[in-house]
Amino acid sequence: MRAGVLGATGIVAAPQCICLPVTLWFELTEVAASERSSGKTYAEGRSLHLGAPIPEVARNLVVKGLDPLSRLRLRFLRA
């Protein structure tokens, strides 16, 4: 199932971008964050080091605003 993460470059949601690509059920296809990170690749936009490498599938995803996530069946948000 295609999935996206909202707030992907922040400290709360960034771990999901590391964990989702290794599951058998989800394919990380979209990452979204604030305007500050929008337009950058996930690797460029993520400002913190979590002690784990960024998965290849997430590394080159372009960080987008909220609209692209609306077409996905599954969206992850940590509040």
mmCIF file with all atom_site columns, N, CA and C in Angstrom:
data_model
loop_
_atom_site.group_PDB
_atom_site.id
_atom_site.type_symbol
_atom_site.label_atom_id
_atom_site.label_alt_id
_atom_site.label_comp_id
_atom_site.label_asym_id
_atom_site.label_entity_id
_atom_site.label_seq_id
_atom_site.pdbx_PDB_ins_code
_atom_site.Cartn_x
_atom_site.Cartn_y
_atom_site.Cartn_z
_atom_site.occupancy
_atom_site.B_iso_or_equiv
_atom_site.pdbx_formal_charge
_atom_site.auth_seq_id
_atom_site.auth_comp_id
_atom_site.auth_asym_id
_atom_site.auth_atom_id
_atom_site.pdbx_PDB_model_num
ATOM 1   N N  . MET A 1 1  ? 0.848  -1.167 0.000  1.00 0.00 ? 1  MET A N  1
ATOM 2   C CA . MET A 1 1  ? 0.000  0.000  0.000  1.00 0.00 ? 1  MET A CA 1
ATOM 3   C C  . MET A 1 1  ? 0.901  1.240  0.000  1.00 0.00 ? 1  MET A C  1
ATOM 4   N N  . ARG A 1 2  ? 0.602  2.189  -0.886 1.00 0.00 ? 2  ARG A N  1
ATOM 5   C CA . ARG A 1 2  ? 1.361  3.431  -0.942 1.00 0.00 ? 2  ARG A CA 1
ATOM 6   C C  . ARG A 1 2  ? 1.033  4.276  0.287  1.00 0.00 ? 2  ARG A C  1
ATOM 7   N N  . ALA A 1 3  ? 2.072  4.852  0.898  1.00 0.00 ? 3  ALA A N  1
ATOM 8   C CA . ALA A 1 3  ? 1.882  5.638  2.107  1.00 0.00 ? 3  ALA A CA 1
ATOM 9   C C  . ALA A 1 3  ? 2.730  6.899  2.055  1.00 0.00 ? 3  ALA A C  1
ATOM 10  N N  . GLY A 1 4  ? 2.315  7.903  2.814  1.00 0.00 ? 4  GLY A N  1
ATOM 11  C CA . GLY A 1 4  ? 3.053  9.143  2.923  1.00 0.00 ? 4  GLY A CA 1
ATOM 12  C C  . GLY A 1 4  ? 3.170  9.551  4.376  1.00 0.00 ? 4  GLY A C  1
ATOM 13  N N  . VAL A 1 5  ? 4.163  10.401 4.670  1.00 0.00 ? 5  VAL A N  1
ATOM 14  C CA . VAL A 1 5  ? 4.384  10.876 6.036  1.00 0.00 ? 5  VAL A CA 1
ATOM 15  C C  . VAL A 1 5  ? 4.303  12.392 6.036  1.00 0.00 ? 5  VAL A C  1
ATOM 16  N N  . LEU A 1 6  ? 3.453  12.936 6.892  1.00 0.00 ? 6  LEU A N  1
ATOM 17  C CA . LEU A 1 6  ? 3.296  14.370 7.064  1.00 0.00 ? 6  LEU A CA 1
ATOM 18  C C  . LEU A 1 6  ? 4.244  14.825 8.177  1.00 0.00 ? 6  LEU A C  1
ATOM 19  N N  . GLY A 1 7  ? 4.944  15.912 7.955  1.00 0.00 ? 7  GLY A N  1
ATOM 20  C CA . GLY A 1 7  ? 5.914  16.389 8.941  1.00 0.00 ? 7  GLY A CA 1
ATOM 21  C C  . GLY A 1 7  ? 7.173  15.547 8.916  1.00 0.00 ? 7  GLY A C  1
ATOM 22  N N  . ALA A 1 8  ? 7.496  15.008 7.751  1.00 0.00 ? 8  ALA A N  1
ATOM 23  C CA . ALA A 1 8  ? 8.547  14.002 7.604  1.00 0.00 ? 8  ALA A CA 1
ATOM 24  C C  . ALA A 1 8  ? 9.934  14.449 8.024  1.00 0.00 ? 8  ALA A C  1
ATOM 25  N N  . THR A 1 9  ? 10.231 15.736 7.961  1.00 0.00 ? 9  THR A N  1
ATOM 26  C CA . THR A 1 9  ? 11.578 16.186 8.300  1.00 0.00 ? 9  THR A CA 1
ATOM 27  C C  . THR A 1 9  ? 11.726 16.545 9.766  1.00 0.00 ? 9  THR A C  1
ATOM 28  N N  . GLY A 1 10 ? 10.640 16.491 10.526 1.00 0.00 ? 10 GLY A N  1
ATOM 29  C CA . GLY A 1 10 ? 10.683 16.869 11.939 1.00 0.00 ? 10 GLY A CA 1
ATOM 30  C C  . GLY A 1 10 ? 11.073 15.721 12.853 1.00 0.00 ? 10 GLY A C  1
ATOM 31  N N  . ILE A 1 11 ? 11.344 16.043 14.083 1.00 0.00 ? 11 ILE A N  1
ATOM 32  C CA . ILE A 1 11 ? 11.847 15.070 15.055 1.00 0.00 ? 11 ILE A CA 1
ATOM 33  C C  . ILE A 1 11 ? 10.814 13.990 15.401 1.00 0.00 ? 11 ILE A C  1
ATOM 34  N N  . VAL A 1 12 ? 9.531  14.308 15.322 1.00 0.00 ? 12 VAL A N  1
ATOM 35  C CA . VAL A 1 12 ? 8.506  13.337 15.698 1.00 0.00 ? 12 VAL A CA 1
ATOM 36  C C  . VAL A 1 12 ? 8.223  12.344 14.575 1.00 0.00 ? 12 VAL A C  1
ATOM 37  N N  . ALA A 1 13 ? 8.117  12.809 13.344 1.00 0.00 ? 13 ALA A N  1
ATOM 38  C CA . ALA A 1 13 ? 7.731  11.933 12.233 1.00 0.00 ? 13 ALA A CA 1
ATOM 39  C C  . ALA A 1 13 ? 8.908  11.326 11.479 1.00 0.00 ? 13 ALA A C  1
ATOM 40  N N  . ALA A 1 14 ? 10.109 11.895 11.598 1.00 0.00 ? 14 ALA A N  1
ATOM 41  C CA . ALA A 1 14 ? 11.267 11.382 10.853 1.00 0.00 ? 14 ALA A CA 1
ATOM 42  C C  . ALA A 1 14 ? 11.529 9.888  11.075 1.00 0.00 ? 14 ALA A C  1
ATOM 43  N N  . PRO A 1 15 ? 11.367 9.365  12.282 1.00 0.00 ? 15 PRO A N  1
ATOM 44  C CA . PRO A 1 15 ? 11.595 7.919  12.454 1.00 0.00 ? 15 PRO A CA 1
ATOM 45  C C  . PRO A 1 15 ? 10.671 7.048  11.596 1.00 0.00 ? 15 PRO A C  1
ATOM 46  N N  . GLN A 1 16 ? 9.490  7.543  11.269 1.00 0.00 ? 16 GLN A N  1
ATOM 47  C CA . GLN A 1 16 ? 8.589  6.761  10.413 1.00 0.00 ? 16 GLN A CA 1
ATOM 48  C C  . GLN A 1 16 ? 9.168  6.617  9.012  1.00 0.00 ? 16 GLN A C  1
ATOM 49  N N  . CYS A 1 17 ? 9.907  7.608  8.562  1.00 0.00 ? 17 CYS A N  1
ATOM 50  C CA . CYS A 1 17 ? 10.521 7.539  7.228  1.00 0.00 ? 17 CYS A CA 1
ATOM 51  C C  . CYS A 1 17 ? 11.656 6.521  7.200  1.00 0.00 ? 17 CYS A C  1
ATOM 52  N N  . ILE A 1 18 ? 12.173 6.185  8.355  1.00 0.00 ? 18 ILE A N  1
ATOM 53  C CA . ILE A 1 18 ? 13.197 5.148  8.446  1.00 0.00 ? 18 ILE A CA 1
ATOM 54  C C  . ILE A 1 18 ? 12.544 3.771  8.555  1.00 0.00 ? 18 ILE A C  1
ATOM 55  N N  . CYS A 1 19 ? 11.462 3.672  9.322  1.00 0.00 ? 19 CYS A N  1
ATOM 56  C CA . CYS A 1 19 ? 10.825 2.377  9.580  1.00 0.00 ? 19 CYS A CA 1
ATOM 57  C C  . CYS A 1 19 ? 9.909  1.899  8.456  1.00 0.00 ? 19 CYS A C  1
ATOM 58  N N  . LEU A 1 20 ? 9.150  2.794  7.837  1.00 0.00 ? 20 LEU A N  1
ATOM 59  C CA . LEU A 1 20 ? 8.183  2.376  6.820  1.00 0.00 ? 20 LEU A CA 1
ATOM 60  C C  . LEU A 1 20 ? 8.803  1.610  5.655  1.00 0.00 ? 20 LEU A C  1
ATOM 61  N N  . PRO A 1 21 ? 9.940  2.046  5.112  1.00 0.00 ? 21 PRO A N  1
ATOM 62  C CA . PRO A 1 21 ? 10.487 1.329  3.951  1.00 0.00 ? 21 PRO A CA 1
ATOM 63  C C  . PRO A 1 21 ? 10.893 -0.118 4.216  1.00 0.00 ? 21 PRO A C  1
ATOM 64  N N  . VAL A 1 22 ? 11.068 -0.509 5.463  1.00 0.00 ? 22 VAL A N  1
ATOM 65  C CA . VAL A 1 22 ? 11.471 -1.888 5.736  1.00 0.00 ? 22 VAL A CA 1
ATOM 66  C C  . VAL A 1 22 ? 10.290 -2.807 6.033  1.00 0.00 ? 22 VAL A C  1
ATOM 67  N N  . THR A 1 23 ? 9.078  -2.272 6.020  1.00 0.00 ? 23 THR A N  1
ATOM 68  C CA . THR A 1 23 ? 7.903  -3.114 6.235  1.00 0.00 ? 23 THR A CA 1
ATOM 69  C C  . THR A 1 23 ? 7.477  -3.773 4.929  1.00 0.00 ? 23 THR A C  1
ATOM 70  N N  . LEU A 1 24 ? 6.755  -4.835 5.040  1.00 0.00 ? 24 LEU A N  1
ATOM 71  C CA . LEU A 1 24 ? 6.259  -5.539 3.860  1.00 0.00 ? 24 LEU A CA 1
ATOM 72  C C  . LEU A 1 24 ? 4.934  -4.961 3.360  1.00 0.00 ? 24 LEU A C  1
ATOM 73  N N  . TRP A 1 25 ? 4.265  -4.169 4.197  1.00 0.00 ? 25 TRP A N  1
ATOM 74  C CA . TRP A 1 25 ? 2.918  -3.710 3.871  1.00 0.00 ? 25 TRP A CA 1
ATOM 75  C C  . TRP A 1 25 ? 2.868  -2.338 3.218  1.00 0.00 ? 25 TRP A C  1
ATOM 76  N N  . PHE A 1 26 ? 3.862  -1.500 3.465  1.00 0.00 ? 26 PHE A N  1
ATOM 77  C CA . PHE A 1 26 ? 3.796  -0.117 3.013  1.00 0.00 ? 26 PHE A CA 1
ATOM 78  C C  . PHE A 1 26 ? 4.942  0.231  2.080  1.00 0.00 ? 26 PHE A C  1
ATOM 79  N N  . GLU A 1 27 ? 4.622  1.068  1.096  1.00 0.00 ? 27 GLU A N  1
ATOM 80  C CA . GLU A 1 27 ? 5.624  1.619  0.198  1.00 0.00 ? 27 GLU A CA 1
ATOM 81  C C  . GLU A 1 27 ? 5.626  3.136  0.419  1.00 0.00 ? 27 GLU A C  1
ATOM 82  N N  . LEU A 1 28 ? 6.714  3.666  0.940  1.00 0.00 ? 28 LEU A N  1
ATOM 83  C CA . LEU A 1 28 ? 6.808  5.096  1.179  1.00 0.00 ? 28 LEU A CA 1
ATOM 84  C C  . LEU A 1 28 ? 6.973  5.803  -0.160 1.00 0.00 ? 28 LEU A C  1
ATOM 85  N N  . THR A 1 29 ? 5.948  6.567  -0.558 1.00 0.00 ? 29 THR A N  1
ATOM 86  C CA . THR A 1 29 ? 5.977  7.217  -1.868 1.00 0.00 ? 29 THR A CA 1
ATOM 87  C C  . THR A 1 29 ? 5.937  8.736  -1.784 1.00 0.00 ? 29 THR A C  1
ATOM 88  N N  . GLU A 1 30 ? 5.543  9.287  -0.641 1.00 0.00 ? 30 GLU A N  1
ATOM 89  C CA . GLU A 1 30 ? 5.429  10.739 -0.503 1.00 0.00 ? 30 GLU A CA 1
ATOM 90  C C  . GLU A 1 30 ? 5.889  11.166 0.879  1.00 0.00 ? 30 GLU A C  1
ATOM 91  N N  . VAL A 1 31 ? 6.562  12.294 0.938  1.00 0.00 ? 31 VAL A N  1
ATOM 92  C CA . VAL A 1 31 ? 6.898  12.923 2.211  1.00 0.00 ? 31 VAL A CA 1
ATOM 93  C C  . VAL A 1 31 ? 6.479  14.387 2.109  1.00 0.00 ? 31 VAL A C  1
ATOM 94  N N  . ALA A 1 32 ? 5.916  14.904 3.173  1.00 0.00 ? 32 ALA A N  1
ATOM 95  C CA . ALA A 1 32 ? 5.447  16.287 3.190  1.00 0.00 ? 32 ALA A CA 1
ATOM 96  C C  . ALA A 1 32 ? 5.920  16.959 4.465  1.00 0.00 ? 32 ALA A C  1
ATOM 97  N N  . ALA A 1 33 ? 6.160  18.258 4.365  1.00 0.00 ? 33 ALA A N  1
ATOM 98  C CA . ALA A 1 33 ? 6.629  19.013 5.527  1.00 0.00 ? 33 ALA A CA 1
ATOM 99  C C  . ALA A 1 33 ? 6.342  20.496 5.303  1.00 0.00 ? 33 ALA A C  1
ATOM 100 N N  . SER A 1 34 ? 6.898  21.313 6.157  1.00 0.00 ? 34 SER A N  1
ATOM 101 C CA . SER A 1 34 ? 6.676  22.753 6.075  1.00 0.00 ? 34 SER A CA 1
ATOM 102 C C  . SER A 1 34 ? 7.322  23.348 4.834  1.00 0.00 ? 34 SER A C  1
ATOM 103 N N  . GLU A 1 35 ? 6.994  24.586 4.558  1.00 0.00 ? 35 GLU A N  1
ATOM 104 C CA . GLU A 1 35 ? 7.551  25.293 3.409  1.00 0.00 ? 35 GLU A CA 1
ATOM 105 C C  . GLU A 1 35 ? 9.069  25.370 3.475  1.00 0.00 ? 35 GLU A C  1
ATOM 106 N N  . ARG A 1 36 ? 9.628  25.344 4.665  1.00 0.00 ? 36 ARG A N  1
ATOM 107 C CA . ARG A 1 36 ? 11.078 25.417 4.852  1.00 0.00 ? 36 ARG A CA 1
ATOM 108 C C  . ARG A 1 36 ? 11.780 24.232 4.194  1.00 0.00 ? 36 ARG A C  1
ATOM 109 N N  . SER A 1 37 ? 11.157 23.072 4.191  1.00 0.00 ? 37 SER A N  1
ATOM 110 C CA . SER A 1 37 ? 11.748 21.867 3.610  1.00 0.00 ? 37 SER A CA 1
ATOM 111 C C  . SER A 1 37 ? 11.197 21.546 2.225  1.00 0.00 ? 37 SER A C  1
ATOM 112 N N  . SER A 1 38 ? 10.079 22.130 1.881  1.00 0.00 ? 38 SER A N  1
ATOM 113 C CA . SER A 1 38 ? 9.419  21.839 0.612  1.00 0.00 ? 38 SER A CA 1
ATOM 114 C C  . SER A 1 38 ? 10.342 22.133 -0.572 1.00 0.00 ? 38 SER A C  1
ATOM 115 N N  . GLY A 1 39 ? 10.364 21.198 -1.537 1.00 0.00 ? 39 GLY A N  1
ATOM 116 C CA . GLY A 1 39 ? 11.186 21.336 -2.727 1.00 0.00 ? 39 GLY A CA 1
ATOM 117 C C  . GLY A 1 39 ? 12.556 20.702 -2.607 1.00 0.00 ? 39 GLY A C  1
ATOM 118 N N  . LYS A 1 40 ? 12.981 20.377 -1.410 1.00 0.00 ? 40 LYS A N  1
ATOM 119 C CA . LYS A 1 40 ? 14.275 19.718 -1.194 1.00 0.00 ? 40 LYS A CA 1
ATOM 120 C C  . LYS A 1 40 ? 14.067 18.211 -1.210 1.00 0.00 ? 40 LYS A C  1
ATOM 121 N N  . THR A 1 41 ? 15.137 17.456 -1.405 1.00 0.00 ? 41 THR A N  1
ATOM 122 C CA . THR A 1 41 ? 15.011 16.019 -1.229 1.00 0.00 ? 41 THR A CA 1
ATOM 123 C C  . THR A 1 41 ? 14.876 15.751 0.266  1.00 0.00 ? 41 THR A C  1
ATOM 124 N N  . TYR A 1 42 ? 14.387 14.576 0.617  1.00 0.00 ? 42 TYR A N  1
ATOM 125 C CA . TYR A 1 42 ? 14.236 14.245 2.034  1.00 0.00 ? 42 TYR A CA 1
ATOM 126 C C  . TYR A 1 42 ? 15.580 14.311 2.742  1.00 0.00 ? 42 TYR A C  1
ATOM 127 N N  . ALA A 1 43 ? 16.638 13.832 2.099  1.00 0.00 ? 43 ALA A N  1
ATOM 128 C CA . ALA A 1 43 ? 17.975 13.850 2.698  1.00 0.00 ? 43 ALA A CA 1
ATOM 129 C C  . ALA A 1 43 ? 18.438 15.282 2.964  1.00 0.00 ? 43 ALA A C  1
ATOM 130 N N  . GLU A 1 44 ? 18.115 16.216 2.081  1.00 0.00 ? 44 GLU A N  1
ATOM 131 C CA . GLU A 1 44 ? 18.502 17.619 2.266  1.00 0.00 ? 44 GLU A CA 1
ATOM 132 C C  . GLU A 1 44 ? 17.641 18.312 3.318  1.00 0.00 ? 44 GLU A C  1
ATOM 133 N N  . GLY A 1 45 ? 16.376 17.965 3.358  1.00 0.00 ? 45 GLY A N  1
ATOM 134 C CA . GLY A 1 45 ? 15.430 18.650 4.234  1.00 0.00 ? 45 GLY A CA 1
ATOM 135 C C  . GLY A 1 45 ? 15.458 18.194 5.677  1.00 0.00 ? 45 GLY A C  1
ATOM 136 N N  . ARG A 1 46 ? 15.882 16.980 5.904  1.00 0.00 ? 46 ARG A N  1
ATOM 137 C CA . ARG A 1 46 ? 15.903 16.468 7.274  1.00 0.00 ? 46 ARG A CA 1
ATOM 138 C C  . ARG A 1 46 ? 17.051 17.106 8.027  1.00 0.00 ? 46 ARG A C  1
ATOM 139 N N  . SER A 1 47 ? 16.745 17.783 9.105  1.00 0.00 ? 47 SER A N  1
ATOM 140 C CA . SER A 1 47 ? 17.754 18.561 9.810  1.00 0.00 ? 47 SER A CA 1
ATOM 141 C C  . SER A 1 47 ? 18.318 17.868 11.048 1.00 0.00 ? 47 SER A C  1
ATOM 142 N N  . LEU A 1 48 ? 17.934 16.651 11.302 1.00 0.00 ? 48 LEU A N  1
ATOM 143 C CA . LEU A 1 48 ? 18.429 15.981 12.496 1.00 0.00 ? 48 LEU A CA 1
ATOM 144 C C  . LEU A 1 48 ? 19.021 14.630 12.143 1.00 0.00 ? 48 LEU A C  1
ATOM 145 N N  . HIS A 1 49 ? 19.908 14.160 12.994 1.00 0.00 ? 49 HIS A N  1
ATOM 146 C CA . HIS A 1 49 ? 20.531 12.854 12.794 1.00 0.00 ? 49 HIS A CA 1
ATOM 147 C C  . HIS A 1 49 ? 19.928 11.888 13.809 1.00 0.00 ? 49 HIS A C  1
ATOM 148 N N  . LEU A 1 50 ? 19.354 10.808 13.324 1.00 0.00 ? 50 LEU A N  1
ATOM 149 C CA . LEU A 1 50 ? 18.658 9.875  14.217 1.00 0.00 ? 50 LEU A CA 1
ATOM 150 C C  . LEU A 1 50 ? 19.483 8.649  14.560 1.00 0.00 ? 50 LEU A C  1
ATOM 151 N N  . GLY A 1 51 ? 20.716 8.589  14.093 1.00 0.00 ? 51 GLY A N  1
ATOM 152 C CA . GLY A 1 51 ? 21.559 7.441  14.396 1.00 0.00 ? 51 GLY A CA 1
ATOM 153 C C  . GLY A 1 51 ? 21.301 6.253  13.494 1.00 0.00 ? 51 GLY A C  1
ATOM 154 N N  . ALA A 1 52 ? 20.468 6.422  12.499 1.00 0.00 ? 52 ALA A N  1
ATOM 155 C CA . ALA A 1 52 ? 20.181 5.362  11.534 1.00 0.00 ? 52 ALA A CA 1
ATOM 156 C C  . ALA A 1 52 ? 20.264 5.971  10.141 1.00 0.00 ? 52 ALA A C  1
ATOM 157 N N  . PRO A 1 53 ? 20.759 5.222  9.174  1.00 0.00 ? 53 PRO A N  1
ATOM 158 C CA . PRO A 1 53 ? 20.852 5.767  7.820  1.00 0.00 ? 53 PRO A CA 1
ATOM 159 C C  . PRO A 1 53 ? 19.462 5.985  7.213  1.00 0.00 ? 53 PRO A C  1
ATOM 160 N N  . ILE A 1 54 ? 19.378 6.953  6.314  1.00 0.00 ? 54 ILE A N  1
ATOM 161 C CA . ILE A 1 54 ? 18.130 7.201  5.603  1.00 0.00 ? 54 ILE A CA 1
ATOM 162 C C  . ILE A 1 54 ? 17.993 6.122  4.534  1.00 0.00 ? 54 ILE A C  1
ATOM 163 N N  . PRO A 1 55 ? 16.882 5.403  4.497  1.00 0.00 ? 55 PRO A N  1
ATOM 164 C CA . PRO A 1 55 ? 16.693 4.378  3.467  1.00 0.00 ? 55 PRO A CA 1
ATOM 165 C C  . PRO A 1 55 ? 16.756 4.991  2.065  1.00 0.00 ? 55 PRO A C  1
ATOM 166 N N  . GLU A 1 56 ? 17.300 4.253  1.121  1.00 0.00 ? 56 GLU A N  1
ATOM 167 C CA . GLU A 1 56 ? 17.437 4.742  -0.251 1.00 0.00 ? 56 GLU A CA 1
ATOM 168 C C  . GLU A 1 56 ? 16.112 5.223  -0.823 1.00 0.00 ? 56 GLU A C  1
ATOM 169 N N  . VAL A 1 57 ? 15.041 4.500  -0.550 1.00 0.00 ? 57 VAL A N  1
ATOM 170 C CA . VAL A 1 57 ? 13.734 4.867  -1.100 1.00 0.00 ? 57 VAL A CA 1
ATOM 171 C C  . VAL A 1 57 ? 13.284 6.242  -0.599 1.00 0.00 ? 57 VAL A C  1
ATOM 172 N N  . ALA A 1 58 ? 13.674 6.629  0.598  1.00 0.00 ? 58 ALA A N  1
ATOM 173 C CA . ALA A 1 58 ? 13.278 7.921  1.167  1.00 0.00 ? 58 ALA A CA 1
ATOM 174 C C  . ALA A 1 58 ? 14.261 9.021  0.809  1.00 0.00 ? 58 ALA A C  1
ATOM 175 N N  . ARG A 1 59 ? 15.514 8.695  0.662  1.00 0.00 ? 59 ARG A N  1
ATOM 176 C CA . ARG A 1 59 ? 16.586 9.669  0.461  1.00 0.00 ? 59 ARG A CA 1
ATOM 177 C C  . ARG A 1 59 ? 16.287 10.677 -0.647 1.00 0.00 ? 59 ARG A C  1
ATOM 178 N N  . ASN A 1 60 ? 15.811 10.222 -1.778 1.00 0.00 ? 60 ASN A N  1
ATOM 179 C CA . ASN A 1 60 ? 15.622 11.088 -2.931 1.00 0.00 ? 60 ASN A CA 1
ATOM 180 C C  . ASN A 1 60 ? 14.187 11.542 -3.164 1.00 0.00 ? 60 ASN A C  1
ATOM 181 N N  . LEU A 1 61 ? 13.274 11.208 -2.248 1.00 0.00 ? 61 LEU A N  1
ATOM 182 C CA . LEU A 1 61 ? 11.906 11.719 -2.379 1.00 0.00 ? 61 LEU A CA 1
ATOM 183 C C  . LEU A 1 61 ? 11.921 13.229 -2.182 1.00 0.00 ? 61 LEU A C  1
ATOM 184 N N  . VAL A 1 62 ? 11.201 13.951 -3.010 1.00 0.00 ? 62 VAL A N  1
ATOM 185 C CA . VAL A 1 62 ? 11.114 15.406 -2.886 1.00 0.00 ? 62 VAL A CA 1
ATOM 186 C C  . VAL A 1 62 ? 10.034 15.738 -1.865 1.00 0.00 ? 62 VAL A C  1
ATOM 187 N N  . VAL A 1 63 ? 10.406 16.549 -0.898 1.00 0.00 ? 63 VAL A N  1
ATOM 188 C CA . VAL A 1 63 ? 9.470  16.971 0.146  1.00 0.00 ? 63 VAL A CA 1
ATOM 189 C C  . VAL A 1 63 ? 8.448  17.913 -0.475 1.00 0.00 ? 63 VAL A C  1
ATOM 190 N N  . LYS A 1 64 ? 7.187  17.623 -0.225 1.00 0.00 ? 64 LYS A N  1
ATOM 191 C CA . LYS A 1 64 ? 6.085  18.388 -0.811 1.00 0.00 ? 64 LYS A CA 1
ATOM 192 C C  . LYS A 1 64 ? 5.219  18.980 0.281  1.00 0.00 ? 64 LYS A C  1
ATOM 193 N N  . GLY A 1 65 ? 4.242  19.767 -0.145 1.00 0.00 ? 65 GLY A N  1
ATOM 194 C CA . GLY A 1 65 ? 3.241  20.309 0.779  1.00 0.00 ? 65 GLY A CA 1
ATOM 195 C C  . GLY A 1 65 ? 2.182  19.264 1.058  1.00 0.00 ? 65 GLY A C  1
ATOM 196 N N  . LEU A 1 66 ? 1.044  19.676 1.553  1.00 0.00 ? 66 LEU A N  1
ATOM 197 C CA . LEU A 1 66 ? -0.002 18.737 1.967  1.00 0.00 ? 66 LEU A CA 1
ATOM 198 C C  . LEU A 1 66 ? -0.801 18.130 0.823  1.00 0.00 ? 66 LEU A C  1
ATOM 199 N N  . ASP A 1 67 ? -0.975 18.813 -0.287 1.00 0.00 ? 67 ASP A N  1
ATOM 200 C CA . ASP A 1 67 ? -1.853 18.344 -1.353 1.00 0.00 ? 67 ASP A CA 1
ATOM 201 C C  . ASP A 1 67 ? -1.515 16.956 -1.898 1.00 0.00 ? 67 ASP A C  1
ATOM 202 N N  . PRO A 1 68 ? -0.252 16.625 -2.171 1.00 0.00 ? 68 PRO A N  1
ATOM 203 C CA . PRO A 1 68 ? 0.038  15.287 -2.716 1.00 0.00 ? 68 PRO A CA 1
ATOM 204 C C  . PRO A 1 68 ? -0.400 14.149 -1.789 1.00 0.00 ? 68 PRO A C  1
ATOM 205 N N  . LEU A 1 69 ? -0.420 14.398 -0.493 1.00 0.00 ? 69 LEU A N  1
ATOM 206 C CA . LEU A 1 69 ? -0.816 13.336 0.433  1.00 0.00 ? 69 LEU A CA 1
ATOM 207 C C  . LEU A 1 69 ? -2.309 13.054 0.370  1.00 0.00 ? 69 LEU A C  1
ATOM 208 N N  . SER A 1 70 ? -3.098 13.982 -0.110 1.00 0.00 ? 70 SER A N  1
ATOM 209 C CA . SER A 1 70 ? -4.549 13.786 -0.126 1.00 0.00 ? 70 SER A CA 1
ATOM 210 C C  . SER A 1 70 ? -4.973 12.669 -1.073 1.00 0.00 ? 70 SER A C  1
ATOM 211 N N  . ARG A 1 71 ? -4.136 12.296 -2.047 1.00 0.00 ? 71 ARG A N  1
ATOM 212 C CA . ARG A 1 71 ? -4.518 11.240 -2.987 1.00 0.00 ? 71 ARG A CA 1
ATOM 213 C C  . ARG A 1 71 ? -4.088 9.842  -2.509 1.00 0.00 ? 71 ARG A C  1
ATOM 214 N N  . LEU A 1 72 ? -3.409 9.761  -1.400 1.00 0.00 ? 72 LEU A N  1
ATOM 215 C CA . LEU A 1 72 ? -2.985 8.460  -0.875 1.00 0.00 ? 72 LEU A CA 1
ATOM 216 C C  . LEU A 1 72 ? -4.057 7.864  0.030  1.00 0.00 ? 72 LEU A C  1
ATOM 217 N N  . ARG A 1 73 ? -4.147 6.560  0.044  1.00 0.00 ? 73 ARG A N  1
ATOM 218 C CA . ARG A 1 73 ? -5.111 5.890  0.919  1.00 0.00 ? 73 ARG A CA 1
ATOM 219 C C  . ARG A 1 73 ? -4.656 5.910  2.367  1.00 0.00 ? 73 ARG A C  1
ATOM 220 N N  . LEU A 1 74 ? -3.351 6.012  2.592  1.00 0.00 ? 74 LEU A N  1
ATOM 221 C CA . LEU A 1 74 ? -2.820 5.952  3.951  1.00 0.00 ? 74 LEU A CA 1
ATOM 222 C C  . LEU A 1 74 ? -1.821 7.073  4.166  1.00 0.00 ? 74 LEU A C  1
ATOM 223 N N  . ARG A 1 75 ? -2.027 7.841  5.236  1.00 0.00 ? 75 ARG A N  1
ATOM 224 C CA . ARG A 1 75 ? -1.129 8.941  5.588  1.00 0.00 ? 75 ARG A CA 1
ATOM 225 C C  . ARG A 1 75 ? -0.767 8.803  7.057  1.00 0.00 ? 75 ARG A C  1
ATOM 226 N N  . PHE A 1 76 ? 0.503  8.982  7.364  1.00 0.00 ? 76 PHE A N  1
ATOM 227 C CA . PHE A 1 76 ? 0.955  8.900  8.753  1.00 0.00 ? 76 PHE A CA 1
ATOM 228 C C  . PHE A 1 76 ? 1.226  10.297 9.275  1.00 0.00 ? 76 PHE A C  1
ATOM 229 N N  . LEU A 1 77 ? 0.701  10.587 10.458 1.00 0.00 ? 77 LEU A N  1
ATOM 230 C CA . LEU A 1 77 ? 0.903  11.858 11.134 1.00 0.00 ? 77 LEU A CA 1
ATOM 231 C C  . LEU A 1 77 ? 1.079  11.562 12.605 1.00 0.00 ? 77 LEU A C  1
ATOM 232 N N  . ARG A 1 78 ? 2.128  12.098 13.188 1.00 0.00 ? 78 ARG A N  1
ATOM 233 C CA . ARG A 1 78 ? 2.342  11.932 14.630 1.00 0.00 ? 78 ARG A CA 1
ATOM 234 C C  . ARG A 1 78 ? 2.134  13.280 15.270 1.00 0.00 ? 78 ARG A C  1
ATOM 235 N N  . ALA A 1 79 ? 1.245  13.337 16.207 1.00 0.00 ? 79 ALA A N  1
ATOM 236 C CA . ALA A 1 79 ? 0.961  14.623 16.878 1.00 0.00 ? 79 ALA A CA 1
ATOM 237 C C  . ALA A 1 79 ? 1.456  14.610 18.296 1.00 0.00 ? 79 ALA A C  1
#
